[in-house]
Coordinates of C-alpha atoms and ligand atoms in Angstrom, one line a residue:
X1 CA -68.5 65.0 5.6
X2 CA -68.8 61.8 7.3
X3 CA -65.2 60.0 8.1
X4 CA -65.2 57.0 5.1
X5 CA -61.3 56.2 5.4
X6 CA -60.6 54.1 8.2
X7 CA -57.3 54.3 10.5
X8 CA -56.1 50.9 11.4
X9 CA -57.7 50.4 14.7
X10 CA -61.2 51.4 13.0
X11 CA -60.4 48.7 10.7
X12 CA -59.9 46.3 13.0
X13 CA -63.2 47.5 14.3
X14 CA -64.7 47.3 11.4
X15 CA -63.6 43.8 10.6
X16 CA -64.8 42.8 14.1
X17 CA -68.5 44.1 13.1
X18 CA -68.5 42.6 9.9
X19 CA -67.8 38.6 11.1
X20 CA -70.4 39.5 13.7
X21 CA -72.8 40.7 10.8
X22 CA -71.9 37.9 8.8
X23 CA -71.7 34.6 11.2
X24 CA -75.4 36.1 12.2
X25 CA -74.3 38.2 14.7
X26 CA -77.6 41.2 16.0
X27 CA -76.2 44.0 14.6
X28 CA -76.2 46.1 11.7
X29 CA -78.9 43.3 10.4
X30 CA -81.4 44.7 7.7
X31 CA -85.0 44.2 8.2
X32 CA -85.7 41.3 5.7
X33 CA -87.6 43.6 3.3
X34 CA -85.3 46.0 2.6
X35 CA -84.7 47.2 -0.8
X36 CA -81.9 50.0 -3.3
X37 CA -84.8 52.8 -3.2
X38 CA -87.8 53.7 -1.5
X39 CA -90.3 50.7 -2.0
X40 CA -94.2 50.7 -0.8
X41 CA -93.1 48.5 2.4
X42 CA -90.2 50.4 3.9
X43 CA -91.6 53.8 2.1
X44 CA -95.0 54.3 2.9
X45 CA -95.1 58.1 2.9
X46 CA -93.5 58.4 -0.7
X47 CA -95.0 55.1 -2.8
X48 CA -98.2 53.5 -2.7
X49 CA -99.0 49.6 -3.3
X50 CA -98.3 48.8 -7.1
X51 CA -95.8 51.9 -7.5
X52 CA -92.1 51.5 -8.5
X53 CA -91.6 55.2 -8.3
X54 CA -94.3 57.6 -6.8
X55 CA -96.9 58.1 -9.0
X56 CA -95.9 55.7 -11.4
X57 CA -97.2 52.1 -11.5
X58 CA -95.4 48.7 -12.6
X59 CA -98.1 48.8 -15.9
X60 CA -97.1 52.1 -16.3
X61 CA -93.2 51.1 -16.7
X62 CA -94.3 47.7 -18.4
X63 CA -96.7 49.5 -21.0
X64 CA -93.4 51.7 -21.7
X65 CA -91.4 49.2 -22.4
X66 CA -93.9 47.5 -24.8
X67 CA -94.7 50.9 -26.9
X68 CA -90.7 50.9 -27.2
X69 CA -90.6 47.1 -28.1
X70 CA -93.9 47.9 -30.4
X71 CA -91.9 51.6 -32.5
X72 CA -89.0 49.0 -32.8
X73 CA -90.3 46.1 -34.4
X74 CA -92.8 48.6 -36.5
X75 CA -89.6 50.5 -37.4
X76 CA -87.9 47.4 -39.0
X77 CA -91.1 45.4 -39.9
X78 CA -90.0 45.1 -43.3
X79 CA -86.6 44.0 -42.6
X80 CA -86.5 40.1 -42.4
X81 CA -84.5 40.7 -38.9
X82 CA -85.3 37.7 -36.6
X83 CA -85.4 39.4 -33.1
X84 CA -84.1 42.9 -31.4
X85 CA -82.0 43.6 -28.3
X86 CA -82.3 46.7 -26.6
X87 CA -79.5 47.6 -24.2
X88 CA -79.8 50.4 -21.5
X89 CA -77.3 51.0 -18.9
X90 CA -78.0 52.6 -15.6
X91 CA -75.3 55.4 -14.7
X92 CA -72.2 54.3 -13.3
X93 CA -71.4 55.7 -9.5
X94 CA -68.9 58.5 -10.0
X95 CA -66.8 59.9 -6.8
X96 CA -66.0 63.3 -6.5
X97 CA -62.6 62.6 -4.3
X98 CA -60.8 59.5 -2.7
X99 CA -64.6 57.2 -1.9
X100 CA -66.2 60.2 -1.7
X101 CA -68.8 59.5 -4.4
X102 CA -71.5 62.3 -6.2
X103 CA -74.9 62.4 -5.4
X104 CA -76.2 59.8 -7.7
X105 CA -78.8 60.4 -10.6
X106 CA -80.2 57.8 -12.4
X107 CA -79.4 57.9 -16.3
X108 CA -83.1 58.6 -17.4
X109 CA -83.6 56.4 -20.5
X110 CA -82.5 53.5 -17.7
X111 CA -85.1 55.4 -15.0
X112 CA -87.7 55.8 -17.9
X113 CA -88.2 52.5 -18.8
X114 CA -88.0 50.4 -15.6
X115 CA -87.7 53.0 -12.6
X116 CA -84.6 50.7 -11.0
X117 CA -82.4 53.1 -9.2
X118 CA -79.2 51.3 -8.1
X119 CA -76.3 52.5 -10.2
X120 CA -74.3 50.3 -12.1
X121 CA -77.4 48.5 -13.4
X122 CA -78.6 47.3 -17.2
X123 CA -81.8 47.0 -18.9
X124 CA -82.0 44.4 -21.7
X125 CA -85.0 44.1 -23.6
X126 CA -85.6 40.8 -26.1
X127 CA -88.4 41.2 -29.1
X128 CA -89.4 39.3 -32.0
X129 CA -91.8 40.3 -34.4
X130 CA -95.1 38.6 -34.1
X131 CA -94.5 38.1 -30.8
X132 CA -95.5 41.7 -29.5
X133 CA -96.6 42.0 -26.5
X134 CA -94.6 38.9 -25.3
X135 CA -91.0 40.7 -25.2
X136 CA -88.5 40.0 -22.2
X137 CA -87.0 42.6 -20.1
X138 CA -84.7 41.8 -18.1
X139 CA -82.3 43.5 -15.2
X140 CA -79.0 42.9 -14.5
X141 CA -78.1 44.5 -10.8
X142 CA -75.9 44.7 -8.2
X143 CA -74.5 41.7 -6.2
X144 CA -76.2 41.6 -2.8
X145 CA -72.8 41.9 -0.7
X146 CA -72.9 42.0 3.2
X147 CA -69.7 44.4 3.1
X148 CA -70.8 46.6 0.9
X149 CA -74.3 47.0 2.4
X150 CA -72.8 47.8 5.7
X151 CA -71.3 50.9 4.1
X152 CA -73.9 51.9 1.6
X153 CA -77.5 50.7 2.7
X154 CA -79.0 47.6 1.3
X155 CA -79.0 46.6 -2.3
X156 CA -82.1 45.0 -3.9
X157 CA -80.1 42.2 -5.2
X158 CA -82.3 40.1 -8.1
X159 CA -85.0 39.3 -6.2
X160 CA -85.6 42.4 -5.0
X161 CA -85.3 43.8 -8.0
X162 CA -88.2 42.0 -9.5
X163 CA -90.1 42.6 -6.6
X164 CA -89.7 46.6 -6.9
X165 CA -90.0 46.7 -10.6
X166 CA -92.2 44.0 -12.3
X167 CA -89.7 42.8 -14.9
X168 CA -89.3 39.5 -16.0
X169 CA -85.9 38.3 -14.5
X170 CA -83.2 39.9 -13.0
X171 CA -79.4 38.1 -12.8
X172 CA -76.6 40.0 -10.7
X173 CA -74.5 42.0 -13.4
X174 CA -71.3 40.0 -13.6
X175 CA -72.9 37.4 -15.3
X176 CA -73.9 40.4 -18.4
X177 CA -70.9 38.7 -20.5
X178 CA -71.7 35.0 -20.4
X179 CA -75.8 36.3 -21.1
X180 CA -75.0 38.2 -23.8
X181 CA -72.4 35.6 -24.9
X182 CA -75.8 33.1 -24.9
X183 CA -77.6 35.6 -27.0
X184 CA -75.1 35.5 -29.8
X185 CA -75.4 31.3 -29.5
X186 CA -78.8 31.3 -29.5
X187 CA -80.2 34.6 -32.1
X188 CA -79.0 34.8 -35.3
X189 CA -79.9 37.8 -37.4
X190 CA -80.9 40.4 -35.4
X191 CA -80.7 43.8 -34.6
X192 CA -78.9 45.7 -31.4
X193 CA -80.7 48.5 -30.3
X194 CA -77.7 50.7 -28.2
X195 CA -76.6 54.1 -27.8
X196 CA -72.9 53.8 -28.8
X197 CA -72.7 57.6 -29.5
X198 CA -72.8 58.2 -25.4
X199 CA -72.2 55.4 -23.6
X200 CA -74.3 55.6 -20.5
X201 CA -72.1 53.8 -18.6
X202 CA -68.1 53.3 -19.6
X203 CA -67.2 50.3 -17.9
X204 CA -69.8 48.2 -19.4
X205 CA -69.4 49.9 -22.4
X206 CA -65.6 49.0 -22.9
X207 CA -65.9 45.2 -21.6
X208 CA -69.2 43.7 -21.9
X209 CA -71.3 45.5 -24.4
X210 CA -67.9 46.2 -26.6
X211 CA -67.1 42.4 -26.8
X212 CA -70.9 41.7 -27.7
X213 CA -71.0 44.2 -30.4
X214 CA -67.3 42.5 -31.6
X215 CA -69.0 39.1 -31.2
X216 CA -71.5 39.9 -33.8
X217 CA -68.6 41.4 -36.2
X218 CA -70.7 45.3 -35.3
X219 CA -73.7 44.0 -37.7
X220 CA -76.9 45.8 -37.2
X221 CA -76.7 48.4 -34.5
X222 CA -79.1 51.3 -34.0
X223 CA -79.4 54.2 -31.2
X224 CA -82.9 53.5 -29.4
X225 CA -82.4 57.4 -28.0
X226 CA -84.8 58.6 -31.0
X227 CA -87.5 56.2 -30.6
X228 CA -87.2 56.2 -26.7
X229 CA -87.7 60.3 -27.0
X230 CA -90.5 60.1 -28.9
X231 CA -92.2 58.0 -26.5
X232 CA -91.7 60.3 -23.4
X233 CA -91.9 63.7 -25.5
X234 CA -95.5 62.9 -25.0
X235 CA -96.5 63.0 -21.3
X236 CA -99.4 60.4 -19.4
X237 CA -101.9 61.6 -17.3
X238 CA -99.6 60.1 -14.1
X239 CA -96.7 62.1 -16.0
X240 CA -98.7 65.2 -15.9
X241 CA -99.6 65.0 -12.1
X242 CA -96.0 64.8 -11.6
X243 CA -94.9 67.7 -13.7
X244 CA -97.6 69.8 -11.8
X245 CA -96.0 68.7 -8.5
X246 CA -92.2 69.7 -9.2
X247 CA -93.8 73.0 -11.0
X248 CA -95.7 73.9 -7.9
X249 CA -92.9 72.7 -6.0
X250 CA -90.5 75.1 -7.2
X251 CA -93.3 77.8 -7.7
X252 CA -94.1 78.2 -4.1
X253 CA -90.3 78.1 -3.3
X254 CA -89.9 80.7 -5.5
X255 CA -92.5 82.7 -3.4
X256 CA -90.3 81.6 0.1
X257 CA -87.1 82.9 -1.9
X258 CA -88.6 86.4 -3.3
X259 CA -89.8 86.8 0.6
X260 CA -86.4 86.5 1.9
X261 CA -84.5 89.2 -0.7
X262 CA -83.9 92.6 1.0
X263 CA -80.7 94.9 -0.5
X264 CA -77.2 94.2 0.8
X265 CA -78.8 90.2 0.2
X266 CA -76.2 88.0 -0.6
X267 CA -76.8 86.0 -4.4
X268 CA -75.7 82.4 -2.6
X269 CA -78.3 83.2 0.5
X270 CA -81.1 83.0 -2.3
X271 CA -79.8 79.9 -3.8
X272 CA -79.7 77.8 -0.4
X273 CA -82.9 79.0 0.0
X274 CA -84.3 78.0 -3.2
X275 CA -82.5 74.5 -2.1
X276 CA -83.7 74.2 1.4
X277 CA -87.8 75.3 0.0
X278 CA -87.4 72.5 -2.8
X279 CA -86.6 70.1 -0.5
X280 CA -88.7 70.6 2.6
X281 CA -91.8 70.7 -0.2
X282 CA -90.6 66.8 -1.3
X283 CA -88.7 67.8 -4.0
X284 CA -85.1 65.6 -3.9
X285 CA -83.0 68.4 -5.4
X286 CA -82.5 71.2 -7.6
X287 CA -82.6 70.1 -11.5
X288 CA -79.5 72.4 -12.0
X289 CA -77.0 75.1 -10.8
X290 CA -79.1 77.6 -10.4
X291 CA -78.5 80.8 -11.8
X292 CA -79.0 83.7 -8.9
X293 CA -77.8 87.1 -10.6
X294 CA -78.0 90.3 -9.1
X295 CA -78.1 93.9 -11.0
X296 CA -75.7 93.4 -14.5
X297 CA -74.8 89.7 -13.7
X298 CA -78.5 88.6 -15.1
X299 CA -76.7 89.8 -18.7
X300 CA -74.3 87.0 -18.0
X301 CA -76.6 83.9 -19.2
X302 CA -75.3 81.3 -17.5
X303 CA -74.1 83.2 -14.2
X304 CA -74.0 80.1 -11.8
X305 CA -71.3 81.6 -9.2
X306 CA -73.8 83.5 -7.2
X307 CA -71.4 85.2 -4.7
X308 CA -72.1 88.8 -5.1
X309 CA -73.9 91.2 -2.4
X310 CA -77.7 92.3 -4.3
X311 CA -77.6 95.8 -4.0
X312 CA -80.8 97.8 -3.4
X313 CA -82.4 99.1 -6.5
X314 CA -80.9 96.0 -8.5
X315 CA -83.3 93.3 -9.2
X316 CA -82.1 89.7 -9.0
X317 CA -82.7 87.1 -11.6
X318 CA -83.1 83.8 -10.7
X319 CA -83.4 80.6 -12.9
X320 CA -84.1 77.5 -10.5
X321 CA -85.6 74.4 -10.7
X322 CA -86.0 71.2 -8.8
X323 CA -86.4 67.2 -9.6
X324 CA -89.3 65.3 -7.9
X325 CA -89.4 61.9 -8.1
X326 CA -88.1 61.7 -11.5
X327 CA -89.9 65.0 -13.0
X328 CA -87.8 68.2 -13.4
X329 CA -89.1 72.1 -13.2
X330 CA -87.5 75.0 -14.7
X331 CA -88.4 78.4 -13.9
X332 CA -86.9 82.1 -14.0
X333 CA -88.5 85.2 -12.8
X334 CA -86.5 88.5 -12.3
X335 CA -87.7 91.2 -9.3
X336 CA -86.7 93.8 -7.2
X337 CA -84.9 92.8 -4.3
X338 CA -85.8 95.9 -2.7
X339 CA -89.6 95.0 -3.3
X340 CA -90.4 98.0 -5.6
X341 CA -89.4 98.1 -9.7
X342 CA -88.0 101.3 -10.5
X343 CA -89.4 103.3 -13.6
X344 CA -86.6 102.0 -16.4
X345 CA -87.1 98.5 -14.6
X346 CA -90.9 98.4 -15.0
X347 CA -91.1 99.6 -18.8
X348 CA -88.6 96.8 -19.4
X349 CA -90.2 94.1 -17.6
X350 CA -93.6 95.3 -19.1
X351 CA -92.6 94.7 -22.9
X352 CA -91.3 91.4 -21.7
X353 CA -94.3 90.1 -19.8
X354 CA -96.3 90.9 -22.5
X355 CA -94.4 88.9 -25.2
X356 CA -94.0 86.3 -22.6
X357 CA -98.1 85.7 -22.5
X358 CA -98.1 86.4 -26.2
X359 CA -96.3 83.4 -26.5
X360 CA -98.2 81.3 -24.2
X361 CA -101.3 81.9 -26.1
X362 CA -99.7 80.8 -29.7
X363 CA -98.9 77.5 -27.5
X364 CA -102.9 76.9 -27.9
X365 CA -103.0 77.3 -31.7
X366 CA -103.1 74.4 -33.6
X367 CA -100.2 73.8 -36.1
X368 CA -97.8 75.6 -33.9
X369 CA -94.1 74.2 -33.1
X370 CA -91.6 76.2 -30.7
X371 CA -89.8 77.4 -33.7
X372 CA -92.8 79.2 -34.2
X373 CA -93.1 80.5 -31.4
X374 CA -89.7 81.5 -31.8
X375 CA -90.3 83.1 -34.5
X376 CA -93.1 85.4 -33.2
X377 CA -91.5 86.3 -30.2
X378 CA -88.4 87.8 -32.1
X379 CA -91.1 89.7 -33.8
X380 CA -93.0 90.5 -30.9
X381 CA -90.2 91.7 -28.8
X382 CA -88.5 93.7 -31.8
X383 CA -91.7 95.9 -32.1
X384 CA -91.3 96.4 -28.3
X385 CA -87.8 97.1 -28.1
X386 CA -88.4 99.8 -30.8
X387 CA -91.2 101.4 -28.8
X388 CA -88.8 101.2 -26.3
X389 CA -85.8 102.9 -28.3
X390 CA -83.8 100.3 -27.6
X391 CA -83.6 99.4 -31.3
X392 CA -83.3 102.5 -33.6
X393 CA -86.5 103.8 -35.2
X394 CA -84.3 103.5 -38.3
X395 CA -83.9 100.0 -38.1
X396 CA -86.6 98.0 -40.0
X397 CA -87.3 94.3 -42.2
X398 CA -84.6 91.3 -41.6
X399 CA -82.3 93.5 -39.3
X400 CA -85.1 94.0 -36.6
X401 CA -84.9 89.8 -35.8
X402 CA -80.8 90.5 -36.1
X403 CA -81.2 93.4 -33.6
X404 CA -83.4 92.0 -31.1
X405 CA -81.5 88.9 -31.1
X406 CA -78.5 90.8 -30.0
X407 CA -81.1 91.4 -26.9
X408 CA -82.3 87.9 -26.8
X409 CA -79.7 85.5 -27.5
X410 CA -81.3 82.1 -26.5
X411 CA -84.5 80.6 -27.7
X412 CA -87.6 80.7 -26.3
X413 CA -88.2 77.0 -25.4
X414 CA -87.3 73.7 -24.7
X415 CA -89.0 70.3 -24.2
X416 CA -89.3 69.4 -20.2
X417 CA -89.6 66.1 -18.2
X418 CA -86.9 64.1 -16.2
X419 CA -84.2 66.1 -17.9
X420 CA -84.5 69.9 -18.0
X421 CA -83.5 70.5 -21.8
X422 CA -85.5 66.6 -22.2
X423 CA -86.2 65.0 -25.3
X424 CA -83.7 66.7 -27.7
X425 CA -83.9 64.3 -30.4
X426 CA -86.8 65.8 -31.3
X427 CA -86.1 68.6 -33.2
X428 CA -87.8 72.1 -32.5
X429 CA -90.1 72.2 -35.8
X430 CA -92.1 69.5 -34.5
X431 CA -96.0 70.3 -33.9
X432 CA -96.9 70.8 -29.8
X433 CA -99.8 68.0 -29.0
X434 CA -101.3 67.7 -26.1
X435 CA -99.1 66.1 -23.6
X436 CA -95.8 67.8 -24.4
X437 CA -94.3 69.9 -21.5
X438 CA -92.1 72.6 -22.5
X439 CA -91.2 76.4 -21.5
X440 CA -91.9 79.6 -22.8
X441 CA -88.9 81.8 -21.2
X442 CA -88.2 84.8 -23.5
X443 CA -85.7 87.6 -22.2
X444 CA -84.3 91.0 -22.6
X445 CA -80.6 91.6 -21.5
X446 CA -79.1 95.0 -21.7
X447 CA -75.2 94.8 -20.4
X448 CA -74.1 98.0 -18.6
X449 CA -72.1 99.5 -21.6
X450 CA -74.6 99.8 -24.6
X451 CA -74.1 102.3 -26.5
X452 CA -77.3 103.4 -28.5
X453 CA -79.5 101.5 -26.1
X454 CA -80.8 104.6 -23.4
X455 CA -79.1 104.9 -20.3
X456 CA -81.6 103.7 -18.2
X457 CA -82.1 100.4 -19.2
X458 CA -78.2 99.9 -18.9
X459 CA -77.2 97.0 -16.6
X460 CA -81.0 95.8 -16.5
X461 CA -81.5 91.7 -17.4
X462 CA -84.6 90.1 -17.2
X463 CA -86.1 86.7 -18.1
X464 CA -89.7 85.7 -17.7
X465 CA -90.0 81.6 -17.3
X466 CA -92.7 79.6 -17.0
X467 CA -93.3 76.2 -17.8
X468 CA -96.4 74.4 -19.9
X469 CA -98.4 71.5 -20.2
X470 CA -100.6 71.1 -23.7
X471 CA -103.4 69.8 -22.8
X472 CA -106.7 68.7 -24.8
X473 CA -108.2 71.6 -23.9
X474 CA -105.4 74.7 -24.8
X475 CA -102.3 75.2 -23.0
X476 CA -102.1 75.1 -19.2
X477 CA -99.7 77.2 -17.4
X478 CA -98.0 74.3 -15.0
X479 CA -96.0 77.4 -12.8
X480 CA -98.8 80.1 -12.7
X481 CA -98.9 80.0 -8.9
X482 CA -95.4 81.6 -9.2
X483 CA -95.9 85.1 -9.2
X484 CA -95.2 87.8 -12.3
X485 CA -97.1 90.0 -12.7
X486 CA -95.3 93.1 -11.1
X487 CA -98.5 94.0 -8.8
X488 CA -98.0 90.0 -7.7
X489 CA -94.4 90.7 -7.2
X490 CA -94.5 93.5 -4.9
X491 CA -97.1 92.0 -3.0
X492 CA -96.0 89.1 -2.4
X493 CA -92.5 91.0 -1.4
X494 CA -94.4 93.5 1.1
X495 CA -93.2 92.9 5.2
X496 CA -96.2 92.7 6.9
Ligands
MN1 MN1 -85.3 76.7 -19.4

């Protein structure tokens, strides 16, 4: 880690530099375009003319925020409210130790509807009905501030702000209180669209917003996060090209990571690998811990320490990920690390693969939802696990589902997009239509002291992950260029 606190003398330094920066002195002077995020001028590699985000255009961000203004004003149409205020904070900067701050990522509500990435940020959206599509969205940002920037990099200050993202206005955040203080002059009536449940960000969330909500004696205030989910539940075609780029992202870094597992393989070698792949294929980092479990530890669901030696003969499970410009992948695939399934292994991850692709086919039926599919693959993987003999011939009815989901204790899928389990607001018995992303991932864990369960299959975890786009013409597997098949698997793992 870089050296951030400063001894006296380095402060004197540093004080030196700054009066030189300041009283227009040659160094340490930003180019005059220089913006908080990648931008089409500095950026050319990553975002094109027109783009606030790669792949993602300023209509794209302004048609979101009109189909949010447009659900909220068709919501409460018949209300007699005389104007809405929508208020989304970016996330706040958070430090791990003494100015040692996290990796920052964007609060994705903020990212989703104006693609601004400076933290500390707001999004306020104004509406009144009739006036669609003539809202107001507005951004309040961080103070461009010499000192600062000479640590951290520029800022975008307001104009840059516009600039990047197409909004209307921008002001520098400390004046949030006296505009929201305006707003309650000025509107009378109306309704505050915020998400008081989890504030995004806690400062402004115990001074400004608080004081606002007091202002107006806490009259009419309504979470956005439902309406907002609905919207990106359903991906656009740029959305879609972006989901296939993190998939393949992580699929062919899943490839790079099964090629570099040999026995005696250490768990946290295959995670940095997983990392270094993502990133050197333009991905900016993983979505999540990943899970990286060798032999009996893939029974442990959530096994993030990834520590242990692989031994040969075990397979490894891995469930990894990574975020691309906004767009997150999630994958798990399970193989040998020696690069040949043993007999138990191979009946196992058989049954599984089958009632993974089961599964994947239901996603093309119409008038299907993922508690459906849920449903079926209980079903489906009960009949297996009893051809198997890991269920009793004797058990039958009701206590097969029980039984099987002692095997398989998680569902079988969850909505994808900028946040790995995305969109929970909408509940799993809604109806897949085309452009919904999520993953079909069932699993079979058998811990290495089950009685009943044949000894062979003792210690053996295995998940099969893959994530999926519905399209207008049937489902389309976003990850298939990430191998499964066991044939695939062993090929891919052969030394040449
Ligand atoms: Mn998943």
């Amino acid at each position: 880690m870089y050296a951030f606190k400063l001894g006296t003398t380095m402060q004197k330094l540093s004080a030196k530099l700054f009066n030189r920066l300041t009283t227009g002195g040659e160094i340490f002077k930003f180019p005059k375009k220089c913006f908080g995020q990648p931008a089409a001028k500095t950026h050319p590699h990553l975002i094109q003319a027109g783009e606030v985000t790669p792949g993602l255009t300023k209509t794209e961000y302004q048609q979101r925020r009109y189909n949010l203004m447009q659900k909220i004003i068709e919501k409460e149409s018949g209300t007699h409210l005389d104007s809405h205020i929508v208020i989304i904070p970016a996330a706040a900067k958070t430090y791990m130790t003494q100015d040692i701050p996290y990796p920052f990522r964007q609060n994705t509500e903020f990212f989703y509807l104006c693609g601004f990435l400076e933290p500390d940020s707001l999004l306020i959206l104004e509406g009144k009905p009739g006036s669609l599509p003539d809202h107001r969205a507005t951004l309040f940002v961080p103070k461009k501030d010499p000192q600062k920037e000479l640590w951290d990099g520029p800022r975008s200050g307001i104009d840059g702000a516009v600039e990047i993202t197409g909004v209307d206005s921008a002001h520098n955040v400390e004046d949030l209180g006296i505009y929201l203080s305006h707003y309650i002059r000025d509107n009378k009536n109306f309704m505050t669209w915020y998400d008081y449940s989890r504030p995004a960000h806690s400062t402004y969330h115990g001074r400004e917003i608080t004081q606002f909500l007091r202002d107006n004696n806490y009259q009419y205030i309504k979470n956005p996060r439902p309406l907002i989910h609905s919207l990106r539940v359903i991906k656009s075609a740029a959305e879609c090209q972006l989901m296939q780029k993190t998939c393949s992202i992580a699929s062919q870094a899943f490839i790079d990571v099964m090629k570099s597992s040999h026995p005696g393989v250490n768990e946290a070698h295959l995670y940095a690998k997983m990392d270094y792949e993502c990133r050197i294929k333009g991905a900016e980092f993983l979505a999540y811990p990943p899970v990286v479990a060798g032999g009996n530890r893939a029974n442990t669901i959530h096994y993030i320490n990834n520590n242990q030696i692989i031994l040969g003969g075990e397979m490894v499970l891995m469930d990894a990920g990574c975020e691309c410009h906004g767009y997150a992948s999630d994958i798990t695939r399970t193989w040998p690390v020696s690069g040949k399934f043993t007999d138990p292994q191979i009946e196992l991850y058989e049954a599984l693969l089958e009632v993974q692709e089961q599964c994947f086919l239901i996603c093309g039926q119409t008038d299907v939802s993922m508690e459906d599919i849920f449903l079926e693959m209980l079903a489906l993987l009960g009949t297996q696990l009893k051809r198997l003999k890991v269920i009793n011939s004797d058990v039958s009815g009701i206590n097969i589902q029980k039984k099987t989901r002692q095997f398989c204790p998680h569902h079988v899928s969850h909505h994808l997009g900028m946040d790995v389990h995305d969109t929970d607001e909408i509940p799993r018995s809604v109806k897949l239509v085309p452009g919904m992303c999520l993953t079909i991932e069932p699993g079979i864990y058998i811990p290495a002291n089950c009685p009943d369960v044949p000894k062979e299959f003792h210690g053996i975890g295995i998940r099969i992950e893959d994530d999926v786009l519905i399209s207008n013409n049937g489902p389309v597997n976003l990850t298939a260029e990430c191998p499964k098949h066991p044939s695939d698997i062993e090929c891919v793992m052969k030394r040449n």
